[in-house]
Structures are given as C-alpha cells and as structure tokens.
C-alpha cells in the first residue's frame, strides 16, 4: 500500500463519547510557525452527526492561519443514534503561488 505523506493522520483519532441526544465539542489546534499565511481547504466526510465551525452546508470551506499564529478548530458531535458513527476531517494545504489563469 502506498500513501502520500500529506494524507497520513497527524494525531490519534478524536473520540466523542456521550449519551444519546447530547452534544460534545472537541478542538483541534492548528499552528502556523512560518512567516507566511497558510490557507487550508477543510473537508468533513462521513456522518452528519459531526459539524464544524467552518464547514456549513458546503462540501469544502477554507480557513486562513496568519504567520506565527494558532487557531482552535472546533468539531461538534450531536448523538442522534445509539450506534457508533465515523467522520473524517481533512485539512489540505491550498497552494498559492505564481499561477496564471
């Protein structure tokens, strides 16, 4: 199996445990140690029980992290069923450069 290094998970999976009908919010800290702003495309795939502060109804959304800054990206889980569900949150670097259209 071959994988691209950019798509390997950077941390252990977030686990959301709660009672049926409750909401749990977890935060993912994103840091930009560089001197240039970084933009990420954000994608949330999987169960509709998961929502983010960035992704509304859009399939993709974009976030920007300014140089030497950190942001907290929130993921909310609302338990609607008693069976386990999964979702995948992906941050893809939005390349910006000297591209002519």
CSV table of C-alpha atoms in Angstrom, one decimal:
chain,number,residue,atom,x,y,z
A,1,UNK,CA,0.0,0.0,0.0
A,2,UNK,CA,1.3,3.4,-0.9
A,3,UNK,CA,0.2,6.6,0.8
A,4,UNK,CA,1.1,10.2,0.3
A,5,UNK,CA,2.8,11.7,3.3
A,6,UNK,CA,0.4,14.7,3.4
A,7,UNK,CA,-2.5,12.4,3.9
A,8,UNK,CA,-1.2,10.4,6.9
A,9,UNK,CA,-3.1,11.3,10.1
A,10,UNK,CA,-1.1,13.7,12.3
A,11,UNK,CA,-2.6,12.6,15.6
A,12,UNK,CA,-4.7,9.9,17.2
A,13,UNK,CA,-8.4,9.9,16.2
A,14,UNK,CA,-10.7,12.2,18.3
A,15,UNK,CA,-13.2,10.1,20.2
A,16,UNK,CA,-16.6,11.6,21.0
A,17,UNK,CA,-18.4,9.7,23.8
A,18,UNK,CA,-21.7,11.0,25.0
A,19,UNK,CA,-25.3,10.0,25.8
A,20,UNK,CA,-28.0,9.9,23.1
A,21,UNK,CA,-29.1,13.5,22.4
A,22,UNK,CA,-26.1,15.2,24.0
A,23,UNK,CA,-23.5,17.3,22.2
A,24,UNK,CA,-19.7,17.1,22.6
A,25,UNK,CA,-17.3,19.7,21.2
A,26,UNK,CA,-13.6,18.9,20.7
A,27,UNK,CA,-11.0,21.4,19.5
A,28,UNK,CA,-8.1,20.8,17.1
A,29,UNK,CA,-5.2,23.3,17.5
A,30,UNK,CA,-3.6,24.4,14.2
A,31,UNK,CA,-0.4,26.4,14.3
A,32,UNK,CA,1.5,28.3,11.6
A,33,UNK,CA,5.2,28.7,12.7
A,34,UNK,CA,6.2,30.2,9.3
A,35,UNK,CA,6.4,33.8,8.2
A,36,UNK,CA,3.7,33.4,5.5
A,37,UNK,CA,0.0,32.9,6.0
A,38,UNK,CA,-1.3,29.4,5.3
A,39,UNK,CA,-4.7,28.6,3.8
A,40,UNK,CA,-6.3,25.2,4.1
A,41,UNK,CA,-9.3,23.6,2.3
A,42,UNK,CA,-11.4,21.9,5.0
A,43,UNK,CA,-13.4,18.8,4.2
A,44,UNK,CA,-15.7,16.9,6.6
A,45,UNK,CA,-16.8,13.5,5.2
A,46,UNK,CA,-18.9,10.9,7.0
A,47,UNK,CA,-21.8,11.0,9.4
A,48,UNK,CA,-23.9,14.1,9.5
A,49,UNK,CA,-23.8,14.0,13.3
A,50,UNK,CA,-20.5,15.8,13.0
A,51,UNK,CA,-20.3,19.5,12.2
A,52,UNK,CA,-17.5,22.1,12.3
A,53,UNK,CA,-17.4,25.8,12.9
A,54,UNK,CA,-16.1,26.3,9.3
A,55,UNK,CA,-18.0,23.8,7.2
A,56,UNK,CA,-21.6,24.7,7.0
A,57,UNK,CA,-23.5,23.0,4.2
A,58,UNK,CA,-20.6,23.4,1.8
A,59,UNK,CA,-18.6,20.4,0.9
A,60,UNK,CA,-15.3,22.4,1.2
A,61,UNK,CA,-14.5,25.5,3.1
A,62,UNK,CA,-11.3,27.5,3.5
A,63,UNK,CA,-9.5,28.7,6.7
A,64,UNK,CA,-6.5,31.0,7.0
A,65,UNK,CA,-3.8,31.0,9.6
A,66,UNK,CA,-1.7,34.1,9.9
A,67,UNK,CA,2.0,33.9,10.4
A,68,UNK,CA,3.1,32.8,13.9
A,69,UNK,CA,-0.5,32.3,15.0
A,70,UNK,CA,-2.6,29.4,16.3
A,71,UNK,CA,-6.3,28.8,15.9
A,72,UNK,CA,-8.6,26.3,17.5
A,73,UNK,CA,-10.8,24.5,15.0
A,74,UNK,CA,-14.0,23.1,16.7
A,75,UNK,CA,-15.7,19.9,15.8
A,76,UNK,CA,-19.1,19.3,17.3
A,77,UNK,CA,-20.8,15.9,17.6
A,78,UNK,CA,-24.5,15.5,18.3
A,79,UNK,CA,-25.6,11.9,19.1
A,80,UNK,CA,-28.7,11.1,17.1
A,81,UNK,CA,-28.3,7.3,17.1
A,82,UNK,CA,-27.1,4.8,19.6
A,83,UNK,CA,-24.8,3.1,17.0
A,84,UNK,CA,-21.2,4.2,16.5
A,85,UNK,CA,-20.6,6.6,13.6
A,86,UNK,CA,-17.4,8.0,12.0
A,87,UNK,CA,-16.3,11.0,10.0
A,88,UNK,CA,-13.0,12.2,8.5
A,89,UNK,CA,-11.8,15.8,8.9
A,90,UNK,CA,-9.2,16.7,6.3
A,91,UNK,CA,-7.1,19.9,6.1
A,92,UNK,CA,-5.5,20.2,2.6
A,93,UNK,CA,-2.9,23.0,2.0
A,94,UNK,CA,-4.3,25.5,-0.5
A,95,UNK,CA,-1.2,26.1,-2.7
A,96,UNK,CA,-0.8,29.7,-3.7
A,97,UNK,CA,1.8,31.0,-6.0
A,98,UNK,CA,2.6,32.4,-9.4
A,99,UNK,CA,-0.1,30.6,-11.3
A,100,UNK,CA,-1.6,32.3,-14.3
A,101,UNK,CA,-5.1,31.6,-15.4
